[in-house]
Tab-separated table of C-alpha atoms in Angstrom:
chain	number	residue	atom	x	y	z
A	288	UNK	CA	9.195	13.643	-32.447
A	289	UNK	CA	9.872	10.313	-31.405
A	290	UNK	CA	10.644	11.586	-27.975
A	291	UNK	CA	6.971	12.326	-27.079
A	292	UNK	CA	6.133	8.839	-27.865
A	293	UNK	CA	8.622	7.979	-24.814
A	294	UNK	CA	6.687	11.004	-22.354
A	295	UNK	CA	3.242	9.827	-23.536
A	296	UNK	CA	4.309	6.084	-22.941
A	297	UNK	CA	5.788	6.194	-19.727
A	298	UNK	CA	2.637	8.854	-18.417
A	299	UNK	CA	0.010	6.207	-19.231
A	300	UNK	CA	2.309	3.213	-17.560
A	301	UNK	CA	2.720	5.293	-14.443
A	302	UNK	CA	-0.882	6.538	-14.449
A	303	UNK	CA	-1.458	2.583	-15.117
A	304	UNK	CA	0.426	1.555	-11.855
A	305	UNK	CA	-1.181	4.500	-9.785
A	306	UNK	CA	-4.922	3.354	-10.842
A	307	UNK	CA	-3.832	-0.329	-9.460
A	308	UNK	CA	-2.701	1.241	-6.313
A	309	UNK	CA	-5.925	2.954	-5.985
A	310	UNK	CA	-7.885	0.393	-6.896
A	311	UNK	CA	-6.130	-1.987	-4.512
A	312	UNK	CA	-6.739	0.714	-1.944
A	313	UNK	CA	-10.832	0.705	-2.492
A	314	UNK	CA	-10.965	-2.672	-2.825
A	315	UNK	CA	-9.686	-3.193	1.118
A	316	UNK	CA	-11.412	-0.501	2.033
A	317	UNK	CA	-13.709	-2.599	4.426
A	318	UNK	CA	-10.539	-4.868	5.327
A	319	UNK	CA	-9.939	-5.013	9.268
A	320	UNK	CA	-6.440	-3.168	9.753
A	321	UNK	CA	-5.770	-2.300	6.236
A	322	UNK	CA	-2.895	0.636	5.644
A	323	UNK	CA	-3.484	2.592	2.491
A	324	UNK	CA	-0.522	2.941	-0.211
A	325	UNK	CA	0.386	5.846	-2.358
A	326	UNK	CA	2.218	5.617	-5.537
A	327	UNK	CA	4.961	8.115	-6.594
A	328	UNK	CA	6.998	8.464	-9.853
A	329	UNK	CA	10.088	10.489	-10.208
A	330	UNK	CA	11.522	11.935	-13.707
A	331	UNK	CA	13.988	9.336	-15.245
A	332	UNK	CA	16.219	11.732	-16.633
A	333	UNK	CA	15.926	16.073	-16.937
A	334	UNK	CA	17.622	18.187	-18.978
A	335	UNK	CA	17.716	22.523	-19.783
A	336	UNK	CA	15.628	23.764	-22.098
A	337	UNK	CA	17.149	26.974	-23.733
A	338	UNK	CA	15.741	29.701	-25.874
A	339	UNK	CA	18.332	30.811	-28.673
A	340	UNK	CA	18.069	33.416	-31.527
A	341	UNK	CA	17.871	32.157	-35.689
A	342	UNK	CA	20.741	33.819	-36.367
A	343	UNK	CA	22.510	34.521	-33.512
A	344	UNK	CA	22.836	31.565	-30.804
A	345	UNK	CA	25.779	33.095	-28.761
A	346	UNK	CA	23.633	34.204	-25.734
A	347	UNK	CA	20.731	31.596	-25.350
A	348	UNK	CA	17.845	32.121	-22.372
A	349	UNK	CA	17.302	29.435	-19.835
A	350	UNK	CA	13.530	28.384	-20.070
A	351	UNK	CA	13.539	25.532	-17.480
A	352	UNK	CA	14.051	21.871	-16.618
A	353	UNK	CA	11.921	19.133	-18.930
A	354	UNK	CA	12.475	15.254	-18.300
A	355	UNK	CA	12.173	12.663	-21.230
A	356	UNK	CA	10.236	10.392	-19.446
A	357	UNK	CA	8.813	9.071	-15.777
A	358	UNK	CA	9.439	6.272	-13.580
A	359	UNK	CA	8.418	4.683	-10.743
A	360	UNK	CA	9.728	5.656	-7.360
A	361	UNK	CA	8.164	3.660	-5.093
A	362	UNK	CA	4.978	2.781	-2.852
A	363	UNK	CA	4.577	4.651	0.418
A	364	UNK	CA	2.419	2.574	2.930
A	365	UNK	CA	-0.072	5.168	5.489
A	366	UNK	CA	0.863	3.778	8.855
A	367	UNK	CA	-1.741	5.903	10.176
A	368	UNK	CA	-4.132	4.793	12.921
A	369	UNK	CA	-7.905	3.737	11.327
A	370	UNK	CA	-11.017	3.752	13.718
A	371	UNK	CA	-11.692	1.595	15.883
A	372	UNK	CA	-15.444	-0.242	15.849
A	373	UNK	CA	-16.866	-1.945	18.861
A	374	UNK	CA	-18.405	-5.018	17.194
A	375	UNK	CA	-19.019	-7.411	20.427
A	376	UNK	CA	-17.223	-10.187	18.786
A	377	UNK	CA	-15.445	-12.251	21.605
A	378	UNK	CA	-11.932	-12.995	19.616
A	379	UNK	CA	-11.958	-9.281	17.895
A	380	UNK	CA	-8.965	-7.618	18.815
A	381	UNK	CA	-7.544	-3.906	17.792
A	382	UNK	CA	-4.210	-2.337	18.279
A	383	UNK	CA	-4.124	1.573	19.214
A	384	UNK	CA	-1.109	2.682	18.683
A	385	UNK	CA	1.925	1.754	16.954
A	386	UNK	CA	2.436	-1.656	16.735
A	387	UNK	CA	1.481	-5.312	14.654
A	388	UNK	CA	0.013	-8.569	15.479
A	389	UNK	CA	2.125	-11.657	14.769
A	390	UNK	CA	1.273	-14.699	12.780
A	391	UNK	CA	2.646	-17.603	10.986
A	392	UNK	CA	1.584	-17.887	7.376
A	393	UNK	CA	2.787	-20.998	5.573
A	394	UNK	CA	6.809	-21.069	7.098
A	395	UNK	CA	7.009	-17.125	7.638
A	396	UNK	CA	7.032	-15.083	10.510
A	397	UNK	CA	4.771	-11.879	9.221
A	398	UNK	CA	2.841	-8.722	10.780
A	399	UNK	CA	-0.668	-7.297	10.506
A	400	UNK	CA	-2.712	-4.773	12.044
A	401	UNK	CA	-6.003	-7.488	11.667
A	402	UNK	CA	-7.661	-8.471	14.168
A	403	UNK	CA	-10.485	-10.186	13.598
A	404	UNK	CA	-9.600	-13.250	14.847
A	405	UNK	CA	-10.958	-16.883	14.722
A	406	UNK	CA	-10.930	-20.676	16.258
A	407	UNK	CA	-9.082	-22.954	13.735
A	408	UNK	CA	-10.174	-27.056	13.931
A	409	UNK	CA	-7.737	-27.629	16.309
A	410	UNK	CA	-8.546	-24.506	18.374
A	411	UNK	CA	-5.964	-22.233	17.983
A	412	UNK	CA	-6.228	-18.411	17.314
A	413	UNK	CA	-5.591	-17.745	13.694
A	414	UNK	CA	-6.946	-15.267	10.540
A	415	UNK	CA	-9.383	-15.901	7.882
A	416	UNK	CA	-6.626	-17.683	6.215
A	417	UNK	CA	-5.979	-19.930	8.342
A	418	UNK	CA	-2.573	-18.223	9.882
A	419	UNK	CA	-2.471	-18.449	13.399
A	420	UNK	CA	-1.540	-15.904	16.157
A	421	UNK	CA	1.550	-15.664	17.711
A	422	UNK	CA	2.475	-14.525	21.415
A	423	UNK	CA	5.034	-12.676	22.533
A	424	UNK	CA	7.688	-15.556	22.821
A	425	UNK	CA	6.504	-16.504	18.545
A	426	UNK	CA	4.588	-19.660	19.541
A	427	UNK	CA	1.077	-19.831	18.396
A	428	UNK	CA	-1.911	-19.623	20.558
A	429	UNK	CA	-4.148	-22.434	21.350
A	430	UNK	CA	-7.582	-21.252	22.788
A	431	UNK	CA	-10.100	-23.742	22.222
A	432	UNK	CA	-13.386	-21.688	22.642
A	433	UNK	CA	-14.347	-18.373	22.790
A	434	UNK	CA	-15.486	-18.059	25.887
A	435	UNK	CA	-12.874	-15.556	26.847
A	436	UNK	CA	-11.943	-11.712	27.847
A	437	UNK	CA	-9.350	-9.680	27.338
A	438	UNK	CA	-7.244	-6.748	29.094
A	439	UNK	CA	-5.095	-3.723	27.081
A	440	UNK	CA	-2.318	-5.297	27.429
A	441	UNK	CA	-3.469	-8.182	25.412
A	442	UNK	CA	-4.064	-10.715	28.000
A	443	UNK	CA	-6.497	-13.528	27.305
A	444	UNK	CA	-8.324	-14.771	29.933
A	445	UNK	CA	-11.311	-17.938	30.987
A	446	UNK	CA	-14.602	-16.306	31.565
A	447	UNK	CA	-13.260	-16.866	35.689
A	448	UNK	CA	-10.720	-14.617	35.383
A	449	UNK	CA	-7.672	-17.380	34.765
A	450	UNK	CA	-4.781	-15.738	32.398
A	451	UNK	CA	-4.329	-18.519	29.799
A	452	UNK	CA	-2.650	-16.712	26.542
A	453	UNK	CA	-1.031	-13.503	25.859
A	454	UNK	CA	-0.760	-11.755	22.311
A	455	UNK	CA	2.136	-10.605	20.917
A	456	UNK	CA	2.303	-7.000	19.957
A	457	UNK	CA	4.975	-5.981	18.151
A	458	UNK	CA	7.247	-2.946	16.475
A	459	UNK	CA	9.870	-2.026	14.502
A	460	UNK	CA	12.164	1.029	14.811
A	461	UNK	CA	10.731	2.075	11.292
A	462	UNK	CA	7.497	0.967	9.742
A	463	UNK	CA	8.820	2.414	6.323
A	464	UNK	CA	11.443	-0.405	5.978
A	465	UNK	CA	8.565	-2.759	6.232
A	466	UNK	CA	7.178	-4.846	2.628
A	467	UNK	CA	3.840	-5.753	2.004
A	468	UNK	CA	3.887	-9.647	0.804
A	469	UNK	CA	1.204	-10.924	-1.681
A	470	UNK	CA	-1.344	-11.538	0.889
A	471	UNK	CA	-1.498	-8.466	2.466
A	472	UNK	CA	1.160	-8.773	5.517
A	473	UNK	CA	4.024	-6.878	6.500
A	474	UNK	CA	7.630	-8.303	6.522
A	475	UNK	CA	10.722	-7.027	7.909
A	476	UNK	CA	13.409	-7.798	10.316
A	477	UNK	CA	13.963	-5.920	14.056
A	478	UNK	CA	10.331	-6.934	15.162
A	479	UNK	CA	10.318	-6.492	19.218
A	480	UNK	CA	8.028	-7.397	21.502
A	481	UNK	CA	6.184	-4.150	23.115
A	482	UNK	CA	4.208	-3.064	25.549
A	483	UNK	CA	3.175	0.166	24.568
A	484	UNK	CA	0.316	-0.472	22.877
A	485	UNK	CA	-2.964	-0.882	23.796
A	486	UNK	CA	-5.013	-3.722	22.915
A	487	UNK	CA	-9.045	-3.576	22.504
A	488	UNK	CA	-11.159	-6.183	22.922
A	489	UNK	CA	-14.502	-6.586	20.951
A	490	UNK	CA	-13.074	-4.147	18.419
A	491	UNK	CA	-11.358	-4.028	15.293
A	492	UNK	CA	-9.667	-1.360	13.648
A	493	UNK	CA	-10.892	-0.017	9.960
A	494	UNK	CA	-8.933	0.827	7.116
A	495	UNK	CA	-7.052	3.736	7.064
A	496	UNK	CA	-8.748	4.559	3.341
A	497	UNK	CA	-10.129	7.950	2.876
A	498	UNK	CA	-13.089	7.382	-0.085
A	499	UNK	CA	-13.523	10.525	-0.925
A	500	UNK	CA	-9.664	11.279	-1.386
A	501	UNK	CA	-9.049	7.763	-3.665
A	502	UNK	CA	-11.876	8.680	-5.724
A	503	UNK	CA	-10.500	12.001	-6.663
A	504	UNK	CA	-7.252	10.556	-6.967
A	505	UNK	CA	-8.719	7.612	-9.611
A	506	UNK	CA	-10.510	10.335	-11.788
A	507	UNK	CA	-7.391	12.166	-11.784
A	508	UNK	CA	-5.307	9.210	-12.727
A	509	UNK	CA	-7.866	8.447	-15.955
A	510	UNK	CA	-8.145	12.002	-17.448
A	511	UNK	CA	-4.159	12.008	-17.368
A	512	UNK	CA	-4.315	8.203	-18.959
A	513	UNK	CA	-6.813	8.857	-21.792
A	514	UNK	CA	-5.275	12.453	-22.545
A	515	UNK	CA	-1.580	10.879	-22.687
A	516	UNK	CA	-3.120	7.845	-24.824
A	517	UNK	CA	-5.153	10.362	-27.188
A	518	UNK	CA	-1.959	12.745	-27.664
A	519	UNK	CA	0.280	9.137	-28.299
A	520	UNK	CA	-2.999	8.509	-31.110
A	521	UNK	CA	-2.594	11.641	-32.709
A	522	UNK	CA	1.885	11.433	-32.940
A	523	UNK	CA	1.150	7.932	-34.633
A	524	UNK	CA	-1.082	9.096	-37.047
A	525	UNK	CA	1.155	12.437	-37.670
A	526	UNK	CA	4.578	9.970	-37.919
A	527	UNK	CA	2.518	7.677	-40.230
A	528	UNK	CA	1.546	10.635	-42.720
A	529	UNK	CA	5.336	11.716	-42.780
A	530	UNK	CA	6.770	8.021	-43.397
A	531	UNK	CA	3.775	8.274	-46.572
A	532	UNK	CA	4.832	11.895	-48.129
A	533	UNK	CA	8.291	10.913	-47.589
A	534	UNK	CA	8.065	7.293	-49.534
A	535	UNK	CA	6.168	9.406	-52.119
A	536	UNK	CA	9.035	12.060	-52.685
């Protein structure tokens, strides 16, 4: 009996960690360049359930596998290209096509698929945050207005045509060794510069997050949570009626 406690348990942590996930995934859902995650949980342990006789247990029937209880796998990041929105905005970059921006947040080197960039106080390219953009050769990008164009190869140039920055665009040889940090970028080592990619100016790149599909995914989650936590309810209140009888006997 005690067993099911350990199923019902680890079903409403995982279903716990999957509604984060989801959640996490609406709440960027209007975040320039976000990549959507998907949790997965794997069975921590199965064993063979067999049929057997009352009397006679010599030639028991293989019903199936069961597992004791589930655990988390891991978190697959949606690399996936989002749409791309013309918004007019003079320092609004997208990438199309495999690659990441570069920028310096705090001492760190990290990647992002955001482009929506801005002038800092002293003028240089950076995020909302306050990171700044890197080029190709990892030094940040002083611009100084905004009075700018750009080409698809991610050339920045004066309104007269004169080349005065360059943004670095780069990859890895596979996105699904990358880790998100805290704030939302991508880490990992083997970043090189390419030139594959095309870069869009005046346009940023949406989130990769299908609504309708986290939605269905959230309801899911919560009729698994409150049927595992009402199931758990009902084996404490049958285990507390046994402990009774039997401290009665």
């Amino acid at each position: 009996m005690f067993k099911g406690f350990y199923n019902l348990t680890s079903a409403m942590l995982s279903q716990g960690k999957r509604l984060d996930v989801i959640s996490n995934n609406m709440a960027n859902v209007a975040t320039s360049g976000y990549k959507a995650d998907t949790y997965t949980d794997t069975t921590f342990r199965e064993y063979v359930v067999s049929r057997v006789g009352n009397k006679d247990k010599s030639d028991p029937a293989e019903i199936g596998p069961a597992s004791y209880i589930l655990a988390p796998s891991r978190l697959y990041t949606d690399y996936t290209q989002g749409s791309l929105e013309e918004t007019g905005m003079p320092l609004d970059f997208a990438l199309q096509g495999d690659g990441f921006f570069a920028v310096h947040s705090g001492d760190e080197t990290v990647y992002t698929r955001a482009g929506n960039f801005a002038l800092d106080e002293e003028g240089y390219l950076c995020l909302s945050d306050g990171s700044r953009v890197l080029d190709p050769n990892g030094e940040e990008i002083l611009l100084g207005t905004d009075k700018i164009k750009g080409d698809a190869s991610g050339g920045i140039y004066t309104e007269e045509g004169l080349l005065v920055a360059q943004l670095g665009v780069f990859s890895f040889e596979d996105n699904a060794e990358l880790q998100r940090n805290p704030q939302g970028y991508f880490t990992g080592d083997g970043a090189e510069a390419t030139v594959g990619t095309s870069v869009l100016w005046k346009t940023q790149e949406r989130a990769n997050v299908d609504l309708i599909q986290q939605m269905t995914g959230m309801m899911t989650a919560q009729r698994a949570f409150q049927s595992a936590a009402e199931v758990s309810r009902m084996y404490d209140q049958l285990m507390t009626k046994a402990a009774t009888n039997l401290g009665n006997v």
